[in-house]
């Protein structure tokens, strides 16, 4: 974290108060075991008051241990590595401080903890002077510069203090006489050895260089400033997973049983079955829809350590649940062994709750358990449990090396288990090869363009029953956020229940906050941790339903997948396209129009009217936006203004939910900043750009669009260039087709593009219009901020409309889309079509 110099007055006040801060931050720990008191003492400089209060509120030692682990993990600078460098460094410094100084609260200990071991220490032991030490840092961590510090031991009492110079009135005493700094220097000359004199004079020279005594005070105050603590959100999340329950909370009865219906590789599938009387909990009634809403929070202990915790939210429809009991399903996968299971159930429609703790022994499983006696629970589990594998049959596609793939490519599938008879490979949904013996591999011809393709491998037994499957996205980016339903399987038949299982792919460095499961549009359960599996009871009398899984990130970004259950055969023979449109509606003055309803829109695909399935106004929907910035030699005069305008767009447009990226290009493209919402990172990408070399526009467009691969939702790419393409490998038609497949709205800005380059203007306009964007041509870079403002407003004023295409043809030809509005004086801008 970069630090600015403290204002002088604030620095003086801080320097005077720092010892008080150290004492004030010490928490009341009378009820804590000694080892936890010692831990709090060791982290007092880096722990927030909120974290202290949270830690002191914990009642169980295993929860305190889990809190400590999470405390360090949230501060890990490189969470993807096995080591936690911050924790290792801090604990080493704490040990050193305690060894050298006997505690972590003195001035010397504070400086060492926050800045590390000094490069040199010179002891001062003059006969007429208090014992003192000069510390030298070639580059102190907190301020990043060279610094010299003087510590004094008043009257040799053992209490070492950081000398703050005479400006604070902290005049040094020696020989029982009050003395000024000048007298101190004279005493040093008279009484100290040569090395001690050199060290003391170096300190005073440093004080002068730092801006005198007050400047020195500011530096020393900054060196004692505690580092910024992480957001307190993690503390709230930690306590949300706690199973603590107040004694005054009203309880409701819960019958709890644990079964082990199968195994996944070396782990046993563990089902926690809870039945709750309907009459014991509250019921929500919203617009005639009655439901029971419960939250289950669990902890699993192995020995005296927290092994894992989990959380489920259930929304159970009264109409779809026969009997008087509510069956809840919690699934975990555990290695065989002994555990303590603790589950807290909360009724969200009342103030009632229950907490149950039970010792369980997880066995090795090689066969299905006996039937469940309770009728409602049996209906829920019996059919769903059949899909749980009781063998170790698996299949996994090996991802090829590199990012952009074209031409011929070999992909291997690794399998385990002895019951695989053959493996079928499919591209998208079309079978391309079946192999009946290993090695299970396939040779693909991906064509000349690096298009995103979906490869699947399905393992079958000798009777043609599916055993396992895997899927691989080729030419997908590292920031892909995707969810895929493994179960229910397309084409399979289900009668009373099914087991929904989702696989989530998360961008590098990101996490999943929750996964929601829906039956049709009714939310069934919300899971807050993997495995993303949930048993679902099918409604009686409904032949065709669908299961939907939606994954969310903490910032609100989401992705979803949908599978039709018990679909007719003809639906399984075709690839049904779910088409999503983000539509900007403009009036005659080119201003966005709000307030339209679904009935104001009519959509046709290849001239055939389509029926919208979902419609919404998306002013608050997350946006992924990119700027493709020309840095060729001809941009020399405009580049500085272009950089400032791009930065202003990022600052004004990118909210906490959004992500932005920067790609620069001349004769080659360069990813300057990955998708992020951190302004320092975006600013860093814009820094140090130099206008040089030629223009490879089409190659760079494809490069940038490829970087959007795997991102769902609203996406836009702003292309800023002042010339036509000079040296691309790909043609305009190649780029146009790639853009139509990418589904990213392109906003093209031609800067000082000569009128004689009509063809370049025409091509930029065409590619922008066909992708749902716009084109702008300006003669002065000072006009860029206004254009960026128009783009930002348009992106925040769109309508979302999705439909299921009625075109069931297997053809991969381009499909055109037309959106008509009921008000003829308005214009709808969106994709002109897509490739299935």
CSV table of C-alpha atoms in Angstrom, one decimal, residues 306-468:
chain,number,residue,atom,x,y,z
A,306,UNK,CA,-12.8,-27.7,12.7
A,307,UNK,CA,-12.6,-29.9,9.5
A,308,UNK,CA,-15.2,-28.0,7.5
A,309,UNK,CA,-18.3,-25.9,7.8
A,310,UNK,CA,-21.3,-25.5,5.5
A,311,UNK,CA,-24.5,-23.6,5.0
A,312,UNK,CA,-27.8,-24.3,3.1
A,313,UNK,CA,-30.9,-22.3,2.7
A,314,UNK,CA,-34.2,-24.1,1.8
A,315,UNK,CA,-37.4,-22.8,0.3
A,316,UNK,CA,-39.9,-25.6,0.4
A,317,UNK,CA,-43.3,-25.2,-1.3
A,318,UNK,CA,-46.2,-26.5,0.8
A,319,UNK,CA,-48.1,-27.6,-2.2
A,320,UNK,CA,-45.3,-29.9,-3.4
A,321,UNK,CA,-44.6,-31.6,-0.1
A,322,UNK,CA,-47.0,-34.4,1.0
A,323,UNK,CA,-47.4,-35.3,4.7
A,324,UNK,CA,-46.8,-33.4,7.8
A,325,UNK,CA,-42.9,-33.4,7.8
A,326,UNK,CA,-40.4,-31.1,6.0
A,327,UNK,CA,-37.5,-33.2,4.7
A,328,UNK,CA,-34.1,-31.4,4.4
A,329,UNK,CA,-31.1,-32.9,2.6
A,330,UNK,CA,-27.5,-31.9,3.5
A,331,UNK,CA,-24.8,-33.6,1.5
A,332,UNK,CA,-21.1,-33.8,2.3
A,333,UNK,CA,-18.2,-36.0,1.0
A,334,UNK,CA,-15.9,-37.2,3.8
A,335,UNK,CA,-13.1,-39.6,4.1
A,336,UNK,CA,-13.8,-42.7,6.4
A,337,UNK,CA,-13.3,-41.9,10.0
A,338,UNK,CA,-14.8,-40.4,13.2
A,339,UNK,CA,-16.3,-36.9,13.2
A,340,UNK,CA,-18.4,-34.6,15.3
A,341,UNK,CA,-21.3,-33.2,13.4
A,342,UNK,CA,-23.0,-30.0,14.6
A,343,UNK,CA,-26.0,-28.5,12.7
A,344,UNK,CA,-27.9,-25.4,13.6
A,345,UNK,CA,-31.4,-25.0,12.0
A,346,UNK,CA,-33.1,-21.6,11.8
A,347,UNK,CA,-36.7,-20.9,10.8
A,348,UNK,CA,-36.6,-17.7,8.7
A,349,UNK,CA,-40.3,-17.1,9.3
A,350,UNK,CA,-40.1,-17.1,13.1
A,351,UNK,CA,-37.5,-16.7,15.8
A,352,UNK,CA,-37.2,-20.4,16.4
A,353,UNK,CA,-34.0,-22.5,16.0
A,354,UNK,CA,-32.4,-25.8,17.0
A,355,UNK,CA,-28.9,-27.0,17.4
A,356,UNK,CA,-27.9,-30.7,17.3
A,357,UNK,CA,-24.5,-32.2,17.9
A,358,UNK,CA,-23.7,-35.8,17.1
A,359,UNK,CA,-20.8,-38.2,16.9
A,360,UNK,CA,-20.7,-40.0,13.5
A,361,UNK,CA,-18.4,-42.7,12.1
A,362,UNK,CA,-18.1,-42.5,8.3
A,363,UNK,CA,-17.5,-45.9,6.8
A,364,UNK,CA,-16.1,-47.1,3.6
A,365,UNK,CA,-19.0,-47.8,1.2
A,366,UNK,CA,-19.2,-50.3,-1.6
A,367,UNK,CA,-23.0,-50.8,-1.8
A,368,UNK,CA,-26.2,-48.8,-1.5
A,369,UNK,CA,-27.8,-48.5,2.0
A,370,UNK,CA,-31.2,-50.1,2.9
A,371,UNK,CA,-34.4,-48.1,1.9
A,372,UNK,CA,-35.4,-45.2,4.0
A,373,UNK,CA,-38.6,-45.8,6.0
A,374,UNK,CA,-40.1,-42.3,6.1
A,375,UNK,CA,-42.3,-42.0,3.0
A,376,UNK,CA,-41.7,-38.3,2.2
A,377,UNK,CA,-37.9,-38.7,2.7
A,378,UNK,CA,-37.8,-41.9,0.8
A,379,UNK,CA,-39.5,-40.3,-2.2
A,380,UNK,CA,-37.0,-37.5,-2.1
A,381,UNK,CA,-33.9,-39.8,-1.9
A,382,UNK,CA,-34.6,-43.1,-3.4
A,383,UNK,CA,-34.4,-42.1,-7.1
A,384,UNK,CA,-31.9,-39.3,-6.5
A,385,UNK,CA,-29.5,-41.6,-4.8
A,386,UNK,CA,-29.3,-44.0,-7.7
A,387,UNK,CA,-27.0,-41.6,-9.6
A,388,UNK,CA,-24.4,-41.6,-6.9
A,389,UNK,CA,-21.5,-43.6,-8.1
A,390,UNK,CA,-20.5,-46.6,-6.0
A,391,UNK,CA,-17.4,-47.2,-8.1
A,392,UNK,CA,-14.4,-45.1,-9.0
A,393,UNK,CA,-15.3,-44.7,-12.7
A,394,UNK,CA,-14.2,-41.2,-13.9
A,395,UNK,CA,-13.3,-39.5,-17.1
A,396,UNK,CA,-11.3,-36.3,-17.4
A,397,UNK,CA,-10.3,-34.3,-20.5
A,398,UNK,CA,-6.7,-33.1,-20.4
A,399,UNK,CA,-6.6,-29.4,-21.2
A,400,UNK,CA,-4.1,-28.6,-24.0
A,401,UNK,CA,-1.1,-26.3,-23.4
A,402,UNK,CA,-1.5,-22.6,-24.5
A,403,UNK,CA,-4.5,-20.3,-24.9
A,404,UNK,CA,-5.3,-19.7,-28.6
A,405,UNK,CA,-5.8,-23.0,-30.5
A,406,UNK,CA,-6.5,-23.4,-34.2
A,407,UNK,CA,-5.8,-26.0,-36.9
A,408,UNK,CA,-5.2,-29.6,-35.8
A,409,UNK,CA,-5.2,-30.4,-32.1
A,410,UNK,CA,-5.1,-33.7,-30.2
A,411,UNK,CA,-7.0,-34.0,-26.9
A,412,UNK,CA,-6.6,-36.9,-24.5
A,413,UNK,CA,-9.2,-38.3,-22.0
A,414,UNK,CA,-8.0,-40.0,-18.8
A,415,UNK,CA,-10.2,-42.6,-17.3
A,416,UNK,CA,-10.4,-44.7,-14.2
A,417,UNK,CA,-12.6,-47.8,-13.5
A,418,UNK,CA,-12.9,-51.2,-15.2
A,419,UNK,CA,-16.5,-51.0,-16.5
A,420,UNK,CA,-16.0,-48.5,-19.3
A,421,UNK,CA,-16.9,-50.1,-22.7
A,422,UNK,CA,-16.5,-47.1,-25.0
A,423,UNK,CA,-16.0,-43.3,-24.9
A,424,UNK,CA,-17.8,-40.9,-27.3
A,425,UNK,CA,-16.4,-37.5,-28.0
A,426,UNK,CA,-18.8,-34.7,-29.0
A,427,UNK,CA,-18.1,-31.2,-30.3
A,428,UNK,CA,-20.8,-28.9,-29.0
A,429,UNK,CA,-23.6,-31.5,-29.0
A,430,UNK,CA,-22.7,-33.5,-32.1
A,431,UNK,CA,-20.9,-36.9,-31.8
A,432,UNK,CA,-17.6,-36.9,-33.7
A,433,UNK,CA,-15.8,-40.0,-32.6
A,434,UNK,CA,-16.4,-43.2,-30.5
A,435,UNK,CA,-13.4,-45.2,-29.2
A,436,UNK,CA,-13.7,-48.7,-27.7
A,437,UNK,CA,-10.3,-49.0,-26.2
A,438,UNK,CA,-7.6,-46.8,-24.8
A,439,UNK,CA,-5.9,-44.5,-25.4
A,440,UNK,CA,-9.1,-42.4,-25.5
A,441,UNK,CA,-8.1,-39.4,-27.6
A,442,UNK,CA,-9.4,-37.4,-30.5
A,443,UNK,CA,-7.9,-35.4,-33.3
A,444,UNK,CA,-9.7,-32.1,-33.9
A,445,UNK,CA,-9.6,-29.7,-36.8
A,446,UNK,CA,-10.4,-26.4,-35.2
A,447,UNK,CA,-10.1,-24.4,-38.5
A,448,UNK,CA,-8.1,-21.2,-39.1
A,449,UNK,CA,-9.9,-19.1,-36.4
A,450,UNK,CA,-9.3,-19.5,-32.7
A,451,UNK,CA,-13.1,-19.9,-31.9
A,452,UNK,CA,-14.4,-21.0,-28.5
A,453,UNK,CA,-15.6,-24.6,-28.8
A,454,UNK,CA,-17.1,-27.1,-26.4
A,455,UNK,CA,-15.6,-30.7,-26.3
A,456,UNK,CA,-17.4,-33.4,-24.3
A,457,UNK,CA,-16.3,-36.9,-23.5
A,458,UNK,CA,-18.9,-39.5,-22.3
A,459,UNK,CA,-18.0,-42.9,-20.9
A,460,UNK,CA,-20.5,-45.8,-21.4
A,461,UNK,CA,-20.8,-49.3,-20.1
A,462,UNK,CA,-21.5,-52.3,-22.4
A,463,UNK,CA,-25.3,-51.7,-22.2
A,464,UNK,CA,-24.9,-48.1,-23.3
A,465,UNK,CA,-25.6,-46.7,-19.9
A,466,UNK,CA,-23.7,-43.5,-19.2
A,467,UNK,CA,-21.1,-43.8,-16.4
A,468,UNK,CA,-19.3,-40.5,-16.4
